[in-house]
Coordinates of C-alpha atoms in Angstrom, one line a residue:
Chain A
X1 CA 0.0 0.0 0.0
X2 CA 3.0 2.4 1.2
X3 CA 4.8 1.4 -1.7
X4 CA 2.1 1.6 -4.4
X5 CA 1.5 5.0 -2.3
X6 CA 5.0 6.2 -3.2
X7 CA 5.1 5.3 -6.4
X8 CA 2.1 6.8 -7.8
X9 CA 3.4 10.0 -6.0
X10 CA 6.9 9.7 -8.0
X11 CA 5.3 8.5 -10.9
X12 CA 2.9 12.3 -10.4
X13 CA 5.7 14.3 -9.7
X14 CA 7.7 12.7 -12.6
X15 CA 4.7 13.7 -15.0
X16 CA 4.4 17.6 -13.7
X17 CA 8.1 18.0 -13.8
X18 CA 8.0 16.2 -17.9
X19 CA 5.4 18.5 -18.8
X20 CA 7.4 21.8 -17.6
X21 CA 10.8 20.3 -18.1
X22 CA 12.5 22.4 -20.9
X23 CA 15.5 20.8 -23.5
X24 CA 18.7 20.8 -21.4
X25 CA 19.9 24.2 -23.5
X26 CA 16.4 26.5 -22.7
X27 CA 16.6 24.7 -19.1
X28 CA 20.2 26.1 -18.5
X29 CA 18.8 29.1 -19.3
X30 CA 15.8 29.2 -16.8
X31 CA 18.1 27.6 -14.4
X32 CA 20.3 30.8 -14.4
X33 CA 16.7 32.7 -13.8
X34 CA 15.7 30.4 -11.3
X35 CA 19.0 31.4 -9.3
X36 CA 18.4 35.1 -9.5
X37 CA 14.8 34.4 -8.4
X38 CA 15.6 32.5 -5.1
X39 CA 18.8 34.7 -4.6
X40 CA 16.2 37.6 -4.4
X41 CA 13.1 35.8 -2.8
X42 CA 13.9 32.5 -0.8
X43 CA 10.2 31.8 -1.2
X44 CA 10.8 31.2 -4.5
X45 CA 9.3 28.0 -5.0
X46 CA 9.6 27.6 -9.3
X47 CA 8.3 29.2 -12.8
X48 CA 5.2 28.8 -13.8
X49 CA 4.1 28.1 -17.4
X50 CA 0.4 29.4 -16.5
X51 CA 1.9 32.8 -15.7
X52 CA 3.7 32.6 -18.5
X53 CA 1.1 32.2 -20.6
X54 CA -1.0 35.0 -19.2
X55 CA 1.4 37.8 -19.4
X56 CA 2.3 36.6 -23.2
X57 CA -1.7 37.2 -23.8
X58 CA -2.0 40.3 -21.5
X59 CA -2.9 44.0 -22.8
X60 CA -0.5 46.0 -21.4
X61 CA -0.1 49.7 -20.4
X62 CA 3.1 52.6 -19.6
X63 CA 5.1 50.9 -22.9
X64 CA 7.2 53.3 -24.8
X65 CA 6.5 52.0 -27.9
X66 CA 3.8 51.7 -30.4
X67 CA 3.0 47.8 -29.2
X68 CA 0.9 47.1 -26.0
X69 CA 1.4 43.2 -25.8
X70 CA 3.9 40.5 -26.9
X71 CA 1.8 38.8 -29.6
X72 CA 1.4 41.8 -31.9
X73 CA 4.6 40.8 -32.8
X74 CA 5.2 37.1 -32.2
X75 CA 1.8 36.3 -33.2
X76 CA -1.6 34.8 -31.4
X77 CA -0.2 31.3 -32.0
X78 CA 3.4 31.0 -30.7
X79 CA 4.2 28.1 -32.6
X80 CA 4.1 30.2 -36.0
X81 CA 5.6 32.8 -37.3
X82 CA 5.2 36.7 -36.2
X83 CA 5.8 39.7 -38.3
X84 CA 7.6 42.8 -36.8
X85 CA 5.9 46.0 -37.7
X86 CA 8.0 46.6 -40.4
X87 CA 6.9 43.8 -41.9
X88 CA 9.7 41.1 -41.6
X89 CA 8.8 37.9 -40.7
X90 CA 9.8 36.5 -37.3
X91 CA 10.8 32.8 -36.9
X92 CA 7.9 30.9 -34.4
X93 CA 8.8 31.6 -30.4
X94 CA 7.8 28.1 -29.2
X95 CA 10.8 25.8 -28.8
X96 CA 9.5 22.9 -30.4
X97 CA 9.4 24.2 -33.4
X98 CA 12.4 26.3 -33.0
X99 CA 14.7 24.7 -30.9
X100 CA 17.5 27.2 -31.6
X101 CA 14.9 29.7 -29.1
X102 CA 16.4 30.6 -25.7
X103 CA 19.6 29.5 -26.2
X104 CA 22.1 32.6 -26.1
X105 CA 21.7 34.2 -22.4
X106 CA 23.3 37.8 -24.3
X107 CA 19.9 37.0 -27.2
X108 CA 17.3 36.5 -24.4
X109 CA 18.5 39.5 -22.2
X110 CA 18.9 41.6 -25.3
X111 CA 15.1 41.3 -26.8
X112 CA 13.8 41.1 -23.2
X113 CA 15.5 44.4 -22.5
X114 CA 13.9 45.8 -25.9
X115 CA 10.5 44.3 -25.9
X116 CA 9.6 44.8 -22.1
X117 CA 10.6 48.4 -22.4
X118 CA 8.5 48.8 -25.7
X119 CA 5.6 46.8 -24.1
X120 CA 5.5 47.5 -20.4
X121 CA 7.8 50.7 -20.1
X122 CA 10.1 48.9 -17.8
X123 CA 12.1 46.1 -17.5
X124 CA 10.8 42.7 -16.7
X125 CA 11.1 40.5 -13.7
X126 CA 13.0 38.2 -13.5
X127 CA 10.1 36.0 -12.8
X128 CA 8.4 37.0 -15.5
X129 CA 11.0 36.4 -17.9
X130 CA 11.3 32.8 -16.2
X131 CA 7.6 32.4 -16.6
X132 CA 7.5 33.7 -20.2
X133 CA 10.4 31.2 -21.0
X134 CA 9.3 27.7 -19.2
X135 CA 5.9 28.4 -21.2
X136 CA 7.6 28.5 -24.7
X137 CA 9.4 26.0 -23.6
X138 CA 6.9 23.6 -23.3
X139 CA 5.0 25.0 -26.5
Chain B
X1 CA 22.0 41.1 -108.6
X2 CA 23.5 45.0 -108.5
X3 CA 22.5 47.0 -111.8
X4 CA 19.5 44.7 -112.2
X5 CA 16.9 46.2 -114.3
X6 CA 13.7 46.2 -114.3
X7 CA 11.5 48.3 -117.6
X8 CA 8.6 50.1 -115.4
X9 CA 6.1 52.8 -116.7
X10 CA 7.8 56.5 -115.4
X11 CA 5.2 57.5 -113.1
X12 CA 5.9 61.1 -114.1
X13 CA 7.3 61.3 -117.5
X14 CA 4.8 58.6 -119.2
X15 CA 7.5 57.1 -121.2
X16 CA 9.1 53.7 -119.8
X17 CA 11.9 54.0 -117.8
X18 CA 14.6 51.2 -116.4
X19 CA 15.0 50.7 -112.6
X20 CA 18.2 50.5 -111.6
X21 CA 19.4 49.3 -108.0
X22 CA 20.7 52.5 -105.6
X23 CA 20.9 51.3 -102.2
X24 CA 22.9 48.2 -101.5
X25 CA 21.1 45.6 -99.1
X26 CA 23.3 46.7 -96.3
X27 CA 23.0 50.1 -96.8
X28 CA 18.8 48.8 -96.7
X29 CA 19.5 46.7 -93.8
X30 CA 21.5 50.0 -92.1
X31 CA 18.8 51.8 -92.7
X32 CA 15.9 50.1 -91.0
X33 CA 17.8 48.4 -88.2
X34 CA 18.5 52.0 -87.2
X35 CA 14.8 53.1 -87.7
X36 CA 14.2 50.1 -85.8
X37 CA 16.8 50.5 -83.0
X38 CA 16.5 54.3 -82.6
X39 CA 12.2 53.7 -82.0
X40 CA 13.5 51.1 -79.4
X41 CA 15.7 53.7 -77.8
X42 CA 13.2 56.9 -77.3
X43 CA 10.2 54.4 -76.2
X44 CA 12.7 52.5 -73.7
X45 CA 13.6 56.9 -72.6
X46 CA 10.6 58.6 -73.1
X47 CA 7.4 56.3 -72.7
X48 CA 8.3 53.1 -70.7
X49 CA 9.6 53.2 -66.5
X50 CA 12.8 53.0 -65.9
X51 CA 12.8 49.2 -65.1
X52 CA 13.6 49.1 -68.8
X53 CA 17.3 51.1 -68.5
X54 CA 19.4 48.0 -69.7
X55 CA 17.1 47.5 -72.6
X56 CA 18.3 51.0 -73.6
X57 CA 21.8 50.7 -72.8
X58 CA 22.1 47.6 -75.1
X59 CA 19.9 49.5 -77.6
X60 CA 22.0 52.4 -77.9
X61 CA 24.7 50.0 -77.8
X62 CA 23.8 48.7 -80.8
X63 CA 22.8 51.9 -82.9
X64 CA 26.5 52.7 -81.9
X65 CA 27.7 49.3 -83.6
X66 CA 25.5 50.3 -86.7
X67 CA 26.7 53.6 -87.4
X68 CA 30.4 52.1 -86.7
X69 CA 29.4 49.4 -89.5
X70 CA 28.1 52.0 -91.9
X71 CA 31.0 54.2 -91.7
X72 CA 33.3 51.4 -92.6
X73 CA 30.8 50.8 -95.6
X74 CA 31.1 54.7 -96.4
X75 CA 34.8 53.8 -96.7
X76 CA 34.8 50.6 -98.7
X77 CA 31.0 50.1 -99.8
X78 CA 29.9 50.9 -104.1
X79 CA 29.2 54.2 -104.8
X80 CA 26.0 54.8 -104.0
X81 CA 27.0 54.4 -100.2
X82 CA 30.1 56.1 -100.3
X83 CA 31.0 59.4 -98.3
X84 CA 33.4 60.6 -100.5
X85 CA 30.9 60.2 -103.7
X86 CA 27.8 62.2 -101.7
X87 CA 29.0 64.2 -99.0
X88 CA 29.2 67.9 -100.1
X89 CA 30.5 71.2 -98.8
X90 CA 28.0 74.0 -98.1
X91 CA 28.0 75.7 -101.5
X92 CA 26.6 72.3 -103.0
X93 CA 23.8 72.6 -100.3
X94 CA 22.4 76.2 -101.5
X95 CA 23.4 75.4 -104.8
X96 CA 20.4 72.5 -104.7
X97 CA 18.0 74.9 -102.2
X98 CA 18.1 76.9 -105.4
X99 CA 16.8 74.1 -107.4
X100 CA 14.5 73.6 -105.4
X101 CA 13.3 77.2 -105.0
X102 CA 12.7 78.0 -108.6
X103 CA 11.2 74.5 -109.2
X104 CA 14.3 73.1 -111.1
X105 CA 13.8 69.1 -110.8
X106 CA 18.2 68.9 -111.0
X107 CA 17.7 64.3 -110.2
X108 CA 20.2 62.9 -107.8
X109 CA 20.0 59.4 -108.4
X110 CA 21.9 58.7 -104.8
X111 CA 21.5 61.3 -101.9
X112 CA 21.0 65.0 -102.7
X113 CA 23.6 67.4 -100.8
X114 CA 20.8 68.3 -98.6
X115 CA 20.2 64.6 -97.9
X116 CA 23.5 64.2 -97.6
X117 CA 23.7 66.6 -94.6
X118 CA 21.0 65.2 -93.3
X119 CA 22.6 61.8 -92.8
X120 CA 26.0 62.9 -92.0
X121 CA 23.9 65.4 -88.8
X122 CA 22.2 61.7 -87.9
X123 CA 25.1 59.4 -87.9
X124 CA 26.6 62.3 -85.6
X125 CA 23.6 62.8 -83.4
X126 CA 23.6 58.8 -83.0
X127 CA 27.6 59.1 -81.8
X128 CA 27.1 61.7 -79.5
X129 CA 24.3 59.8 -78.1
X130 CA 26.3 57.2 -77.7
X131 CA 28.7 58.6 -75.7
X132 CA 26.7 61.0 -73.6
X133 CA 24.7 57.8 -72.5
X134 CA 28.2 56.1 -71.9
X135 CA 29.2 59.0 -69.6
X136 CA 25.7 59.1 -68.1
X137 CA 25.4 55.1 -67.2
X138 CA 29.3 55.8 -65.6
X139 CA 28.8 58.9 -63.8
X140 CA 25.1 58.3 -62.5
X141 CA 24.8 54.7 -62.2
X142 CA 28.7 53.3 -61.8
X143 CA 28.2 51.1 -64.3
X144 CA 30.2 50.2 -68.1
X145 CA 33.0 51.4 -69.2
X146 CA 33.2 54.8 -67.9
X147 CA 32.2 53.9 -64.6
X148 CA 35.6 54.0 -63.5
X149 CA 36.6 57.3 -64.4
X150 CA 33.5 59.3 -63.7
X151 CA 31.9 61.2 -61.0
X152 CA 28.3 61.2 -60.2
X153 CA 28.4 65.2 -61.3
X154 CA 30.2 64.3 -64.4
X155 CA 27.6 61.6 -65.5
X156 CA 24.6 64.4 -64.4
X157 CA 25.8 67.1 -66.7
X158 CA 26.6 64.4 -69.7
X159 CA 22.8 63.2 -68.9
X160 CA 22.1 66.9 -69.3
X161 CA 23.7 67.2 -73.0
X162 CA 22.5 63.5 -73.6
X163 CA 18.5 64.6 -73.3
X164 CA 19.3 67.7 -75.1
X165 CA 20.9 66.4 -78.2
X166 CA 18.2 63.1 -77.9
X167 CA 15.4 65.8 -78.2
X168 CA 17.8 67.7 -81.5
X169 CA 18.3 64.1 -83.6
X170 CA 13.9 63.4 -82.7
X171 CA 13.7 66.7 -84.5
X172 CA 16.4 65.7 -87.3
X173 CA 14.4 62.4 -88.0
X174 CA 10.9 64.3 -88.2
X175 CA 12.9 66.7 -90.6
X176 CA 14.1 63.7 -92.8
X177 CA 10.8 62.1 -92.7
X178 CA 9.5 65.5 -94.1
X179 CA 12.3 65.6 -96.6
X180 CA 11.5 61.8 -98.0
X181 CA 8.5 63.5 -98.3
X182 CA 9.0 66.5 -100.1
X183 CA 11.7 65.1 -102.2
X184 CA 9.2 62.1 -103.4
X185 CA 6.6 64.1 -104.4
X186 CA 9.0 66.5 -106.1
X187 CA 10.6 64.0 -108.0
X188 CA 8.2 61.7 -108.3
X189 CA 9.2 58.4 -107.0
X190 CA 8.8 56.8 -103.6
X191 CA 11.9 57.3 -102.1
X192 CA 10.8 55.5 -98.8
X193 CA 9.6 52.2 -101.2
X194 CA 13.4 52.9 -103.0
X195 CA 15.0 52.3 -100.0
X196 CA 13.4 48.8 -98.9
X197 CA 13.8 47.0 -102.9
X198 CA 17.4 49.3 -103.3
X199 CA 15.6 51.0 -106.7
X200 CA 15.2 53.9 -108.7
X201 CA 14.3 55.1 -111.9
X202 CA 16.9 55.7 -114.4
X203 CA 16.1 58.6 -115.8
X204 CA 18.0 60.9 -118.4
X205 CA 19.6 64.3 -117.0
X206 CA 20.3 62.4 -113.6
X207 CA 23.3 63.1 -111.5
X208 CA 25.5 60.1 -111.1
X209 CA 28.2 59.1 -108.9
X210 CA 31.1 57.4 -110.6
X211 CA 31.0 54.0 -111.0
X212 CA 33.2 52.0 -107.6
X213 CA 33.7 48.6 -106.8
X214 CA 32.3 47.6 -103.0
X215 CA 35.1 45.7 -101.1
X216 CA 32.5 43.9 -98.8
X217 CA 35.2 41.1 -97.2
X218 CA 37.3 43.8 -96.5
X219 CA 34.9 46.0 -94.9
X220 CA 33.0 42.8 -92.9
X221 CA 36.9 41.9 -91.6
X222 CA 37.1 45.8 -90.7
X223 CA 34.2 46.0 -89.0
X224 CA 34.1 42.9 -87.1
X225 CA 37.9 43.5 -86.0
X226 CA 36.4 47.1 -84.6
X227 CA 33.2 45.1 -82.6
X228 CA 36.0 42.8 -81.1
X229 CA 38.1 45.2 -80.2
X230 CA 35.9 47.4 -78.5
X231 CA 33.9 45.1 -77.0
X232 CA 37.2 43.9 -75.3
X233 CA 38.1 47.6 -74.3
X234 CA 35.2 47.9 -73.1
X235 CA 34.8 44.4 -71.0
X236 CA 39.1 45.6 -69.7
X237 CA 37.4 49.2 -68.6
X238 CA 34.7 47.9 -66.9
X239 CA 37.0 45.8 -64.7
X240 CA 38.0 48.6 -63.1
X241 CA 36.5 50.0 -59.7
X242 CA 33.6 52.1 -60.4
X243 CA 34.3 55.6 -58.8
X244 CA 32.8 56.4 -55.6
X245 CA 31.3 53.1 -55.3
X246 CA 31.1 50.8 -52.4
X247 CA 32.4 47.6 -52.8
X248 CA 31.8 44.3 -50.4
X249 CA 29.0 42.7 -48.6
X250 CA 27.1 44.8 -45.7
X251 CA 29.4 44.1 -42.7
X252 CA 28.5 40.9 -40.9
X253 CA 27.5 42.6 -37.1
X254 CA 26.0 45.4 -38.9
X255 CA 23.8 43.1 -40.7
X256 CA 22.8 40.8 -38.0
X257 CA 22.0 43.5 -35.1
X258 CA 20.1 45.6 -37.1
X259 CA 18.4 43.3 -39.8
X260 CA 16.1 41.9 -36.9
X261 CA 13.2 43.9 -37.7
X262 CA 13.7 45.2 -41.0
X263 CA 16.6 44.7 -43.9
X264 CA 20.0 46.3 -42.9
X265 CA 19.6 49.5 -44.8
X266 CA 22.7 50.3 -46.9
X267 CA 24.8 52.8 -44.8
X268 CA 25.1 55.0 -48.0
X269 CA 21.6 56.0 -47.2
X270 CA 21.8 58.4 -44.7
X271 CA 24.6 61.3 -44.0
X272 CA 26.8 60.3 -41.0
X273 CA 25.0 63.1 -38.5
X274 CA 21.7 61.3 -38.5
X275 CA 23.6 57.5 -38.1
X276 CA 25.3 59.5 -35.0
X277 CA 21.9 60.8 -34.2
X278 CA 19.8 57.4 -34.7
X279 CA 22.5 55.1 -32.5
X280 CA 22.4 57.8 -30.2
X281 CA 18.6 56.9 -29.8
X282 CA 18.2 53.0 -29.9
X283 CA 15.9 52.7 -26.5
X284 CA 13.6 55.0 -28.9
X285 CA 13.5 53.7 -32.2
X286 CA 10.7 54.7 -34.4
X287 CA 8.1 53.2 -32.0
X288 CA 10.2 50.4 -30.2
X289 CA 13.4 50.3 -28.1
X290 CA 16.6 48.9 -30.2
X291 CA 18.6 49.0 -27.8
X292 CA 21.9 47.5 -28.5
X293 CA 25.0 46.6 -25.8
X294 CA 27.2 49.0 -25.7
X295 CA 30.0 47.0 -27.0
X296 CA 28.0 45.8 -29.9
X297 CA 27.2 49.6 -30.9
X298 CA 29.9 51.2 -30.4
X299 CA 31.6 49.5 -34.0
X300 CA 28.2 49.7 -35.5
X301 CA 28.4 53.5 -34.9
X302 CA 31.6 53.5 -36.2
X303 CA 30.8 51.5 -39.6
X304 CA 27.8 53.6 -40.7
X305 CA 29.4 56.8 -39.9
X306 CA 32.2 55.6 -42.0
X307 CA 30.3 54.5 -44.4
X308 CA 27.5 57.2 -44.5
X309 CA 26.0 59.5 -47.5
X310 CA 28.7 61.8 -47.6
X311 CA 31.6 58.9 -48.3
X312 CA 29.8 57.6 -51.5
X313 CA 29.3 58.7 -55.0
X314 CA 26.4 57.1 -56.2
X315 CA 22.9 58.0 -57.3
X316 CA 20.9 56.8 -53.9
X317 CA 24.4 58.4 -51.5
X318 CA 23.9 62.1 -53.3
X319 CA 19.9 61.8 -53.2
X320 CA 20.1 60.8 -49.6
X321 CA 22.2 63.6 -48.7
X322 CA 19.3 65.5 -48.6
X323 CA 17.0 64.4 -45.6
X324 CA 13.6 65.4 -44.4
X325 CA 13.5 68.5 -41.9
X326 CA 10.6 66.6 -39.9
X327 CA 11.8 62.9 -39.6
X328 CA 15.2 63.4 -40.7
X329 CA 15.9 59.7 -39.7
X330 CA 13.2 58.3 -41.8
X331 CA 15.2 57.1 -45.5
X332 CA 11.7 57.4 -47.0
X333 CA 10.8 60.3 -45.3
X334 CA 13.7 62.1 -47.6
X335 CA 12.2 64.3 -50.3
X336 CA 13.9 62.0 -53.0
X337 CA 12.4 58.9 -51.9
X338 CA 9.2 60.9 -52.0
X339 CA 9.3 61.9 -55.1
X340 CA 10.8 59.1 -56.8
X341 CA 7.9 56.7 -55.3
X342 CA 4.8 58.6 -55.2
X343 CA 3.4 57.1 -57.9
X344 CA 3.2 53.5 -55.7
X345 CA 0.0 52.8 -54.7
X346 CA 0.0 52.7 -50.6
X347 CA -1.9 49.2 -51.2
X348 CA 1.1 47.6 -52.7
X349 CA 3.6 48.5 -50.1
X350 CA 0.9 47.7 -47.3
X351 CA 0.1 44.4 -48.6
X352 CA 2.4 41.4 -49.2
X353 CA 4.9 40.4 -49.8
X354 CA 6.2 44.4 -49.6
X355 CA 4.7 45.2 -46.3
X356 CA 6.5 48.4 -45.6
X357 CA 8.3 51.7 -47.5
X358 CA 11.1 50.9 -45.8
X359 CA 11.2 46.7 -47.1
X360 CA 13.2 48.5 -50.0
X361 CA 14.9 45.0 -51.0
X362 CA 11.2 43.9 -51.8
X363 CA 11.4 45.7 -55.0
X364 CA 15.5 46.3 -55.2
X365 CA 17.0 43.1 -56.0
X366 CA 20.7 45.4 -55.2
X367 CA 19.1 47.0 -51.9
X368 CA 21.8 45.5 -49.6
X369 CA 25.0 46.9 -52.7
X370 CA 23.4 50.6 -52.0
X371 CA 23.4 50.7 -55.9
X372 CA 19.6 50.6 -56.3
X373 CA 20.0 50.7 -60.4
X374 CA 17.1 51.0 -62.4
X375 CA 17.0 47.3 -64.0
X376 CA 17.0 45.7 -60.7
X377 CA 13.7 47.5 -59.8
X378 CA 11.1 45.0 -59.8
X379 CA 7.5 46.0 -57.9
X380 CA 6.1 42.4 -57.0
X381 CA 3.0 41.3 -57.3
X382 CA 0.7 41.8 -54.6
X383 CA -0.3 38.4 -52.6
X384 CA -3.8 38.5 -51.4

């Protein structure tokens, strides 16, 4: 009973952490987030892919630039293409159909310095940016 | 198949007169080709978009080659085509307006001295043509053999001269037309028909040239040896660095940092103050923050203001010199690009695959050289 008990549990945990689990080059990445986080809030207790997914969908206000959410530019459907507003096309966001995403810290903190500004008017969180990438990650 | 003679009634005279042949078939040939090539070369200038430049170039190109082939045939064709047999001084010239004005019919068989001014004024025109166009596709558009040699000023003021005298030989040609046909009626043949069969009436009291044998393997060895040599001159020449123009691929950083959200706009297209001024404000970039690390921008900055407006001479560095006074940063806010592209629709660079003014590789095949020439302008079509 104990043992059936226990195993179901692992077997549960195993699942959750599979379905948030990242490729071993985006996890580095969140990893070095996931520091930051817990270095600033001990409480930190992980990213969630929920959040993630909220603030890639949310209308936001105070941006400095002409864009008031993420998907104006990356597209409704993160696992296609976006257009910038200049009309180039931008390669899909999700990682699995772009593995090359998230994979150069100097890239991610880059656009995220760029589209946070343009978006929120401020830089993101580091939570946020954790979020934002574990839910990509799984897309 | 030369002196062939064929009895037809005079048209005129009423009695029956022989036709003998007058024009050569290459002197025929010469002459329609041109026809042919010079209504090619104003409707390629005058009527059609600019797209259609090289068509031009190679047109002119080749009325060049034909008057270089007739004046070898001047040389060393039969009489009837020979310069020396009907080019005349001045004096001859009145001498025939006389004839004319007291009603005198005084019958050249080959070209009257009035004709014969005619041509010598429109194998001119079509040399200086020639190499008023060669100046201007050099100066203007760094391209052929001149290209090397000539500065964008240069090429603008031998465009000037080039219109000018293109506009003089249209004239000529409507004068000759009237000539053919004044003198037909005058004289009383078709001179136009005369010079697609080569014949003309034989008639008594006509002046005649002396009698000279053609050399015509000579003067095909002659002028073939000419095409070959120039055309290697001119392929040696155009080896040459055009003046003032950049050479190489965009540089690699440059092209990778700021081809993100548009195409890496050719540095030549903006003067080095407003590079300084648009690096200078990244985190506020026409509606989005660009901000680059410093490290990365610093030789970015460098590069463009290196390789800004001022440091080029071609067409799209010297219009860009000029920028707008209320978005100075904006290439297609500059009042060249205004003008030059007003007459595109909004619609087409809205819609796909253009998308934007500033996608300016969407219709310039050569957007990323900074060359922008007219034959690689292509507008595609618009994808629903």
């Amino acid at each position: 009973m104990r043992i059936a008990a226990i195993l179901t549990a692992i077997v549960i945990a195993g699942t959750a952490i599979a379905a948030v689990a990242a490729p071993p080059a985006q996890q580095a990445i969140i990893d070095q987030f996931a520091a930051a986080a817990k270095k600033a809030d001990p409480g930190f207790s992980g990213f969630s892919p929920d959040a993630g997914k909220t603030f890639f969908f949310a209308e936001q206000t105070g941006g400095t630039g002409e864009a008031s959410n993420c998907y104006a530019c990356h597209g409704k459907d993160p696992k296609k293409a976006g257009e910038t507003r200049a009309g180039q096309t931008i390669d899909p966001i999700a990682v699995s159909v772009n593995p090359k995403r998230f994979t150069d810290m100097a890239m991610v903190e880059k656009w995220f310095g760029r589209n946070c500004d343009t978006v929120l008017g401020r830089e993101c969180t580091v939570v946020e940016k954790g979020n934002f990438l574990t839910f990509m990650s799984a897309q | 198949m030369e002196h062939q003679t064929i009895p037809l009634a005079a048209q005129g005279s009423g009695t029956s007169l022989q036709r003998v042949r007058v024009w050569d078939r290459f002197v025929r040939a010469f002459h329609w080709s041109l026809v042919g090539a010079m209504a090619v070369a104003f409707a390629t200038s005058l009527l059609l978009p600019k797209e259609w430049a090289l068509i031009h170039v190679i047109d002119g190109t080749a009325c060049v080659a034909l008057v270089a082939a007739r004046l070898v045939w001047g040389w060393l064709g039969p009489e009837y085509a020979r310069f020396a047999a009907f080019v005349r001084g001045p004096a001859a010239v009145i001498a025939h307006l006389r004839d004319i004005a007291a009603g005198r019919v005084h019958r050249h068989r080959g070209h009257n001295p009035l004709g014969a001014a005619m041509i010598v004024a429109l194998l001119a025109g079509v040399v200086v043509l020639g190499v008023t166009g060669t100046a201007t596709l050099g100066g203007t558009l760094k391209s052929g053999p001149l290209a090397f040699a000539l500065s964008f000023a240069t090429g603008s003021a031998a465009r000037e001269v080039h219109e000018l005298v293109a506009y003089a030989v249209l004239g000529l040609i409507a004068a000759h037309v009237a000539g053919a046909i004044f003198e037909s009626r005058r004289t009383r043949e078709n001179l136009a028909l005369s010079m697609v069969t080569g014949l003309k009436e034989a008639r008594s009291g006509d002046e005649v040239p002396a009698a000279v044998p053609a050399h015509a393997v000579l003067a095909a060895i002659l002028s073939v040896t000419l095409f070959a040599a120039s055309g290697f001159a001119v392929a040696t020449l155009m080896k040459r660095p055009a003046l003032g123009a950049p050479v190489g691929a965009l540089d690699a950083s440059y092209k990778k940092e700021c081809g993100d959200c548009h195409i890496a706009y050719h540095p030549s297209l903006l003067p080095s103050a407003q590079w300084t001024a648009l690096m200078d404000g990244l985190a506020r970039h026409f509606g989005e923050n660009a901000t680059l690390p410093a490290a990365t921008a610093a030789p970015i900055r460098s590069y463009l203001t290196a390789n800004a407006a001022e440091t080029f001479d071609t067409l799209a560095a010297n219009a860009f010199r000029r920028v707008s006074a209320t978005d100075p940063l904006r290439i297609t806010a500059a009042p060249f690009w205004q003008r030059t592209h007003d007459e595109i629709s909004d619609a087409v660079f809205k819609a796909k695959p253009v998308k934007s003014k500033g996608n300016c590789a969407a219709c310039h095949s050569d957007a990323a050289t900074g060359m922008f020439r007219p034959w690689n302008i292509d507008i595609p079509e618009v994808v629903k």
